[in-house]
Coordinates of C-alpha atoms in Angstrom, one line a residue:
Chain I
M1 CA -52.1 -49.9 -44.0
K2 CA -48.4 -49.3 -45.3
P3 CA -48.4 -46.5 -47.8
D4 CA -45.6 -46.6 -49.9
Q5 CA -43.9 -43.5 -49.5
P6 CA -42.6 -41.0 -52.0
T7 CA -39.0 -41.3 -52.3
T8 CA -38.6 -37.5 -52.7
P9 CA -39.9 -35.0 -51.2
A10 CA -42.7 -32.8 -53.2
S11 CA -41.3 -29.8 -53.9
G12 CA -43.9 -27.5 -53.9
T13 CA -47.4 -28.9 -55.0
R14 CA -48.3 -29.3 -58.3
L15 CA -52.1 -30.1 -57.7
Y16 CA -54.9 -26.9 -57.2
S17 CA -59.0 -27.3 -56.2
F18 CA -60.7 -24.4 -57.6
V19 CA -63.5 -24.0 -55.5
G20 CA -66.4 -22.2 -56.3
G21 CA -68.8 -20.8 -53.4
N22 CA -69.7 -18.5 -51.5
S23 CA -65.9 -17.3 -50.6
G24 CA -62.7 -16.6 -51.7
N25 CA -60.3 -14.2 -53.1
W26 CA -61.7 -13.9 -56.1
R27 CA -65.2 -12.6 -57.1
V28 CA -66.9 -14.0 -60.0
T29 CA -67.9 -11.4 -62.4
R30 CA -69.6 -13.5 -65.1
M31 CA -69.9 -17.0 -65.8
D32 CA -70.8 -18.0 -69.4
P33 CA -71.3 -21.7 -70.7
I34 CA -69.6 -21.6 -74.3
I35 CA -70.4 -25.2 -74.6
G36 CA -72.0 -28.3 -72.9
E37 CA -73.5 -27.9 -69.8
P38 CA -72.9 -25.0 -68.0
L39 CA -71.5 -25.2 -64.6
P40 CA -73.5 -24.3 -61.4
V41 CA -73.1 -20.1 -60.4
A42 CA -70.7 -19.2 -58.1
D43 CA -70.3 -15.9 -56.5
F44 CA -66.5 -16.5 -55.7
L45 CA -63.9 -18.7 -56.3
Q46 CA -61.0 -20.1 -54.1
I47 CA -57.9 -21.5 -55.1
V48 CA -56.4 -23.9 -52.8
P49 CA -53.1 -25.7 -53.6
E50 CA -53.9 -29.3 -52.8
A51 CA -57.3 -31.2 -52.6
V52 CA -60.0 -30.3 -51.3
S53 CA -63.8 -31.5 -50.7
G54 CA -65.2 -28.5 -50.9
A55 CA -69.0 -29.9 -49.0
S56 CA -70.3 -26.5 -48.9
A57 CA -69.3 -25.5 -52.5
A58 CA -71.3 -24.9 -55.6
W59 CA -68.4 -26.8 -57.5
V60 CA -65.1 -28.1 -56.8
L61 CA -62.6 -28.5 -59.8
R62 CA -58.5 -29.9 -59.5
G63 CA -56.0 -30.2 -62.0
I64 CA -52.4 -30.8 -61.6
T65 CA -49.5 -28.9 -63.5
S66 CA -47.8 -31.0 -65.5
N67 CA -44.8 -31.8 -68.0
E68 CA -45.3 -29.8 -71.2
R69 CA -46.9 -32.0 -74.2
Y70 CA -46.4 -30.2 -77.3
V71 CA -44.0 -27.4 -76.7
T72 CA -40.5 -27.7 -78.2
R73 CA -37.1 -26.3 -77.0
D74 CA -37.4 -23.4 -78.7
E75 CA -40.6 -22.4 -77.9
K76 CA -40.2 -22.9 -74.5
S77 CA -36.9 -20.9 -74.4
E78 CA -38.9 -18.1 -75.6
L79 CA -41.9 -18.8 -73.3
V80 CA -39.6 -18.7 -70.2
A81 CA -37.8 -15.4 -71.8
K82 CA -41.2 -13.9 -72.0
Q83 CA -43.7 -14.9 -69.0
E84 CA -44.1 -13.3 -66.2
G85 CA -45.5 -15.1 -62.8
L86 CA -49.2 -15.3 -61.5
G87 CA -49.5 -12.9 -58.6
R88 CA -48.6 -9.6 -59.7
P89 CA -50.1 -6.9 -58.2
A90 CA -51.6 -5.3 -61.1
S91 CA -53.3 -8.2 -62.4
R92 CA -56.5 -7.8 -60.7
C93 CA -58.3 -9.4 -63.3
A94 CA -58.7 -13.5 -63.9
M95 CA -60.3 -15.9 -66.3
L96 CA -60.8 -19.6 -65.2
I97 CA -61.5 -21.9 -68.9
P98 CA -62.3 -25.3 -67.8
I99 CA -62.5 -27.7 -71.0
K100 CA -63.2 -30.9 -72.0
K101 CA -62.4 -32.7 -75.3
S102 CA -64.0 -34.9 -77.2
A103 CA -62.9 -38.8 -77.3
A104 CA -62.0 -37.9 -81.0
W105 CA -58.9 -35.7 -79.7
W106 CA -57.8 -38.8 -77.3
N107 CA -57.9 -41.0 -79.8
L108 CA -55.3 -39.3 -82.1
T109 CA -52.0 -39.7 -82.0
Q110 CA -49.2 -37.6 -80.7
D111 CA -48.2 -36.6 -84.3
E112 CA -52.2 -36.1 -85.6
R113 CA -52.1 -33.7 -82.5
R114 CA -49.1 -31.8 -82.7
K115 CA -50.0 -31.3 -86.6
I116 CA -53.8 -29.8 -85.7
F117 CA -51.7 -27.5 -83.5
E118 CA -50.0 -26.5 -86.4
E119 CA -52.7 -26.0 -89.1
Q120 CA -53.1 -22.8 -87.8
S121 CA -51.6 -20.9 -85.2
S122 CA -50.5 -23.2 -82.2
P123 CA -52.1 -22.2 -78.8
I124 CA -48.2 -21.8 -77.8
K125 CA -47.8 -19.2 -80.4
I126 CA -51.2 -17.9 -80.3
G127 CA -50.5 -17.3 -76.2
M128 CA -47.2 -16.1 -76.8
G129 CA -48.4 -13.0 -78.9
F130 CA -49.8 -11.9 -75.5
L131 CA -47.0 -12.4 -72.9
P132 CA -45.9 -11.0 -71.0
A133 CA -49.2 -8.9 -70.9
I134 CA -51.6 -12.2 -69.8
A135 CA -50.0 -14.7 -67.3
R136 CA -51.0 -18.4 -67.5
R137 CA -51.2 -21.3 -65.3
L138 CA -52.5 -24.8 -67.3
H139 CA -53.9 -27.3 -65.1
H140 CA -54.3 -31.1 -66.6
C141 CA -57.3 -33.2 -65.1
R142 CA -57.8 -36.1 -67.6
D143 CA -55.5 -38.6 -65.6
L144 CA -56.3 -37.9 -61.7
G145 CA -58.9 -40.0 -62.5
P146 CA -62.0 -42.0 -64.6
D147 CA -64.5 -39.3 -63.6
E148 CA -63.3 -35.7 -63.8
P149 CA -65.6 -33.4 -65.6
F150 CA -63.0 -31.2 -67.7
D151 CA -59.7 -32.6 -69.2
F152 CA -58.1 -29.0 -68.7
L153 CA -58.2 -26.2 -66.3
T154 CA -56.4 -22.6 -67.8
W155 CA -56.0 -19.7 -65.5
F156 CA -55.2 -16.5 -66.8
E157 CA -54.4 -13.5 -65.0
F158 CA -54.2 -9.7 -66.3
A159 CA -54.2 -6.3 -65.5
P160 CA -57.7 -4.4 -66.4
E161 CA -56.1 -2.4 -69.2
N162 CA -55.6 -6.0 -70.9
V163 CA -59.4 -6.7 -71.1
A164 CA -59.5 -6.4 -74.7
A165 CA -56.7 -8.0 -75.5
F166 CA -57.9 -10.9 -73.4
D167 CA -60.9 -11.3 -75.5
D168 CA -58.8 -11.3 -78.4
L169 CA -56.9 -14.1 -77.1
T170 CA -59.6 -16.1 -76.5
A171 CA -61.4 -15.4 -79.9
Q172 CA -57.7 -16.7 -81.5
L173 CA -58.1 -19.8 -79.4
R174 CA -61.5 -20.4 -79.6
A175 CA -61.3 -20.0 -83.8
S176 CA -58.6 -22.5 -84.1
P177 CA -58.8 -26.0 -85.3
E178 CA -58.0 -27.5 -82.0
W179 CA -60.8 -26.0 -80.6
K180 CA -63.6 -28.4 -83.1
Y181 CA -62.5 -30.8 -80.1
V182 CA -63.9 -28.6 -77.4
S183 CA -66.9 -30.5 -76.5
R184 CA -67.6 -28.9 -73.0
E185 CA -66.1 -25.0 -72.1
C186 CA -66.8 -22.8 -69.5
D187 CA -65.7 -18.6 -69.7
I188 CA -65.5 -17.5 -65.9
R189 CA -64.4 -14.2 -65.3
L190 CA -62.8 -13.1 -61.8
E191 CA -61.6 -10.2 -60.3
R192 CA -59.3 -10.2 -57.4
I193 CA -60.8 -8.9 -53.8
S194 CA -58.0 -9.3 -51.5
G195 CA -54.7 -11.2 -51.4
Chain Q
M1 CA -62.8 -55.4 -53.2
K2 CA -63.8 -56.9 -56.2
P3 CA -61.8 -59.8 -57.9
D4 CA -59.5 -59.5 -60.6
Q5 CA -60.8 -58.7 -64.0
P6 CA -58.1 -57.3 -66.0
T7 CA -59.6 -57.8 -69.2
T8 CA -63.3 -56.7 -68.7
P9 CA -62.9 -53.3 -66.3
A10 CA -66.2 -52.4 -64.7
S11 CA -68.1 -49.5 -66.8
G12 CA -64.9 -48.9 -69.2
T13 CA -62.7 -47.2 -66.1
R14 CA -59.0 -46.3 -66.8
L15 CA -58.0 -46.4 -63.1
Y16 CA -56.2 -49.6 -61.5
S17 CA -55.2 -50.3 -58.3
F18 CA -52.4 -53.1 -57.7
V19 CA -52.6 -54.3 -54.8
G20 CA -49.4 -56.3 -53.1
G21 CA -50.1 -58.4 -50.0
N22 CA -51.7 -62.0 -48.7
S23 CA -53.9 -62.5 -51.3
G24 CA -54.8 -62.1 -54.9
N25 CA -55.6 -63.7 -58.4
W26 CA -51.5 -63.6 -59.0
R27 CA -48.7 -65.2 -56.8
V28 CA -45.3 -62.9 -56.5
T29 CA -42.7 -65.3 -57.7
R30 CA -40.0 -62.5 -57.4
M31 CA -39.4 -58.6 -56.3
D32 CA -36.4 -57.2 -57.3
P33 CA -35.0 -53.7 -56.7
I34 CA -33.6 -52.8 -59.8
I35 CA -33.2 -49.0 -59.0
G36 CA -33.8 -47.2 -56.0
E37 CA -35.9 -47.8 -53.3
P38 CA -37.6 -51.9 -53.1
L39 CA -41.4 -52.3 -52.6
P40 CA -42.0 -54.1 -49.3
V41 CA -42.5 -57.8 -49.6
A42 CA -45.6 -59.3 -50.7
D43 CA -46.9 -62.4 -51.6
F44 CA -49.6 -61.7 -53.7
L45 CA -51.0 -59.1 -56.0
Q46 CA -54.4 -58.1 -56.5
I47 CA -55.5 -55.7 -59.4
V48 CA -58.8 -53.6 -59.0
P49 CA -60.2 -51.9 -61.2
E50 CA -60.6 -48.8 -59.3
A51 CA -59.2 -47.0 -56.4
V52 CA -58.7 -48.8 -53.3
S53 CA -57.4 -48.1 -50.1
G54 CA -56.2 -51.5 -49.3
A55 CA -56.4 -51.3 -45.6
S56 CA -54.5 -54.6 -44.9
A57 CA -52.4 -54.4 -47.9
A58 CA -48.5 -54.2 -48.0
W59 CA -48.7 -51.5 -50.7
V60 CA -51.0 -50.0 -53.2
L61 CA -49.7 -49.0 -56.6
R62 CA -52.5 -46.7 -58.8
G63 CA -52.2 -45.9 -62.3
I64 CA -54.5 -44.4 -64.7
T65 CA -54.4 -45.8 -68.7
S66 CA -54.3 -42.3 -70.8
N67 CA -53.8 -41.0 -74.5
E68 CA -50.6 -42.1 -75.8
R69 CA -47.9 -39.6 -75.6
Y70 CA -45.4 -40.6 -78.5
V71 CA -46.9 -43.1 -81.1
T72 CA -47.2 -41.9 -84.3
R73 CA -50.6 -43.0 -86.4
D74 CA -48.1 -45.5 -88.7
E75 CA -46.7 -47.0 -85.8
K76 CA -50.2 -47.3 -83.6
S77 CA -51.9 -49.1 -86.6
E78 CA -48.8 -51.7 -86.5
L79 CA -48.9 -52.0 -82.9
V80 CA -53.1 -52.5 -83.3
A81 CA -52.1 -54.9 -86.0
K82 CA -49.8 -57.3 -84.2
Q83 CA -50.8 -57.0 -80.3
E84 CA -53.1 -59.3 -78.4
G85 CA -55.0 -58.6 -75.3
L86 CA -54.6 -59.2 -71.7
G87 CA -56.2 -62.2 -70.2
R88 CA -55.5 -64.8 -72.5
P89 CA -55.6 -68.2 -71.4
A90 CA -52.2 -68.9 -71.7
S91 CA -51.1 -65.9 -70.4
R92 CA -50.0 -67.5 -67.0
C93 CA -46.9 -65.1 -66.3
A94 CA -47.0 -61.7 -65.8
M95 CA -44.7 -58.7 -64.5
L96 CA -45.2 -55.0 -63.1
I97 CA -42.7 -52.8 -63.6
P98 CA -43.3 -49.5 -61.3
I99 CA -40.5 -47.1 -62.5
K100 CA -40.3 -43.5 -61.8
K101 CA -38.3 -40.7 -63.9
S102 CA -36.4 -38.2 -62.9
A103 CA -36.9 -34.5 -62.6
A104 CA -33.9 -34.3 -65.9
W105 CA -36.7 -36.1 -67.8
W106 CA -39.7 -34.3 -66.9
N107 CA -38.1 -30.6 -67.6
L108 CA -37.6 -31.7 -71.1
T109 CA -39.5 -30.5 -73.9
Q110 CA -41.6 -33.0 -76.2
D111 CA -39.3 -32.8 -79.0
E112 CA -36.3 -33.7 -76.6
R113 CA -38.3 -36.7 -75.3
R114 CA -39.1 -38.0 -78.6
K115 CA -35.7 -37.1 -79.7
I116 CA -34.4 -39.6 -76.8
F117 CA -36.8 -42.4 -77.2
E118 CA -35.5 -42.6 -81.3
E119 CA -31.4 -42.1 -80.4
Q120 CA -31.4 -46.0 -80.0
S121 CA -34.7 -48.2 -80.4
S122 CA -37.7 -46.5 -78.9
P123 CA -39.3 -48.6 -76.5
I124 CA -42.5 -48.6 -79.1
K125 CA -40.0 -50.3 -81.7
I126 CA -38.6 -53.1 -79.0
G127 CA -41.9 -53.8 -77.6
M128 CA -43.2 -54.3 -81.4
G129 CA -40.6 -57.0 -81.6
F130 CA -42.1 -59.3 -79.2
L131 CA -45.4 -58.8 -80.2
P132 CA -48.1 -60.6 -79.8
A133 CA -46.1 -63.2 -77.5
I134 CA -45.9 -60.2 -74.8
A135 CA -49.6 -58.2 -73.7
R136 CA -49.0 -55.1 -72.3
R137 CA -50.8 -52.4 -70.5
L138 CA -49.3 -49.0 -69.8
H139 CA -50.8 -47.2 -66.8
H140 CA -49.8 -43.7 -66.1
C141 CA -49.0 -42.2 -62.3
R142 CA -47.7 -39.4 -62.3
D143 CA -50.4 -36.7 -63.0
L144 CA -52.6 -38.8 -60.0
G145 CA -51.6 -36.6 -57.6
P146 CA -48.3 -34.5 -56.5
D147 CA -47.3 -37.7 -53.8
E148 CA -47.3 -40.6 -56.2
P149 CA -44.4 -42.9 -55.4
F150 CA -43.8 -43.9 -59.1
D151 CA -44.6 -42.1 -62.8
F152 CA -45.3 -45.3 -64.7
L153 CA -46.7 -48.8 -64.2
T154 CA -46.4 -51.2 -67.0
W155 CA -48.0 -54.8 -66.7
F156 CA -46.8 -57.2 -68.9
E157 CA -48.5 -60.6 -69.5
F158 CA -46.9 -64.0 -71.3
A159 CA -46.7 -67.6 -71.7
P160 CA -44.3 -69.7 -69.7
E161 CA -42.3 -70.8 -72.8
N162 CA -41.7 -66.7 -73.6
V163 CA -39.9 -65.8 -69.8
A164 CA -36.8 -65.7 -71.8
A165 CA -38.2 -63.8 -74.6
F166 CA -39.3 -61.3 -71.9
D167 CA -36.2 -61.1 -70.2
D168 CA -34.9 -60.1 -73.8
L169 CA -37.3 -57.5 -73.9
T170 CA -36.6 -56.3 -69.8
A171 CA -32.6 -56.0 -71.0
Q172 CA -33.0 -53.8 -73.9
L173 CA -35.2 -51.6 -72.4
R174 CA -32.8 -51.1 -69.5
A175 CA -30.0 -50.7 -72.1
S176 CA -32.0 -47.8 -73.7
P177 CA -30.8 -43.8 -73.6
E178 CA -34.7 -43.5 -72.0
W179 CA -33.6 -45.9 -69.1
K180 CA -30.6 -43.2 -68.2
Y181 CA -33.6 -41.3 -66.7
V182 CA -35.3 -44.3 -64.4
S183 CA -34.5 -43.0 -60.6
R184 CA -36.6 -45.8 -59.5
E185 CA -37.5 -49.1 -60.9
C186 CA -38.9 -52.7 -59.4
D187 CA -39.1 -55.5 -60.9
I188 CA -42.1 -57.7 -60.3
R189 CA -42.3 -61.4 -61.5
L190 CA -46.0 -63.1 -61.0
E191 CA -47.7 -66.7 -61.9
R192 CA -51.3 -66.7 -62.3
I193 CA -53.5 -69.2 -59.8
S194 CA -56.9 -68.6 -60.7
G195 CA -59.0 -66.5 -63.4

């Protein structure tokens, strides 16, 4: 086998595994199935910057960061100016929201999806209102392969004093027109125990 | 490894492996490196509707069909009305174009990328002019993982009498503003030997 080599070396991976099980730097404080089938219970979460098999884990969810699908340049500039990164010392609370969207969503064309985003507040604008308090990283799963259980994994980090603001953010997202196309959703709350 | 069955993928998979080597239903008639590093020489191509390791292959390129990123509903309706599927008996010629786009492309926002598409003729409109003669399937690679050698694999099928039209199509694509962002491209011509 002579696998074809990438022309340029990877500058920092884009692929992450979220491993739910008996160990990790994040303790799971709550797991709620919001829509559809729940995930098996896990007490801890470890985030690994590569694909892992997780033989002893309750579950492994994989996702890859990618290019923006909807954000315009003006929105991007505003986001970059306001947002702060993951790993801030004060961010001891986190949430992982795995979601799957319906076939109806994926059969829409780009203009139709963007229009749904704009019908009410777009998720971009909703998130903007909570910057820089809530840091976020979106991972895409759907194009990792044909059998991924979810389409997106969104990871949020925030300080304990922003928990109420965070509940407000998730309530706004779940009330948005886009969320009508969500066919599976889990809500996993966590707190950092080390690192 | 299963035989090449491009028109009826097993269990509706979206993931395909293009295996270049010593066997397959397609004979490679030409391989030209257009931009950047060439692929190793292969005499045959097999298309497998799943991920394969290809232990004895010269190369394996994987790609996944996905949702439309740019097409509007009007364009989609026109495409669906005009296009024909892969696997037509008369389509004994094919071409595989693996391309990689530059970091500059991926750092653009959605509105900027769509604008580049519209600066001249978009690849959607260019392709439309050659329907139904040329059938096409686009596979995405970039979000399969962080180390894929290409970002897209486009597979074209057509009858021998449409070879000249096909050369015209590729010339138009390569002259488009979008193509300035292509950092690697191979041109692989094939003819069907069975199936």
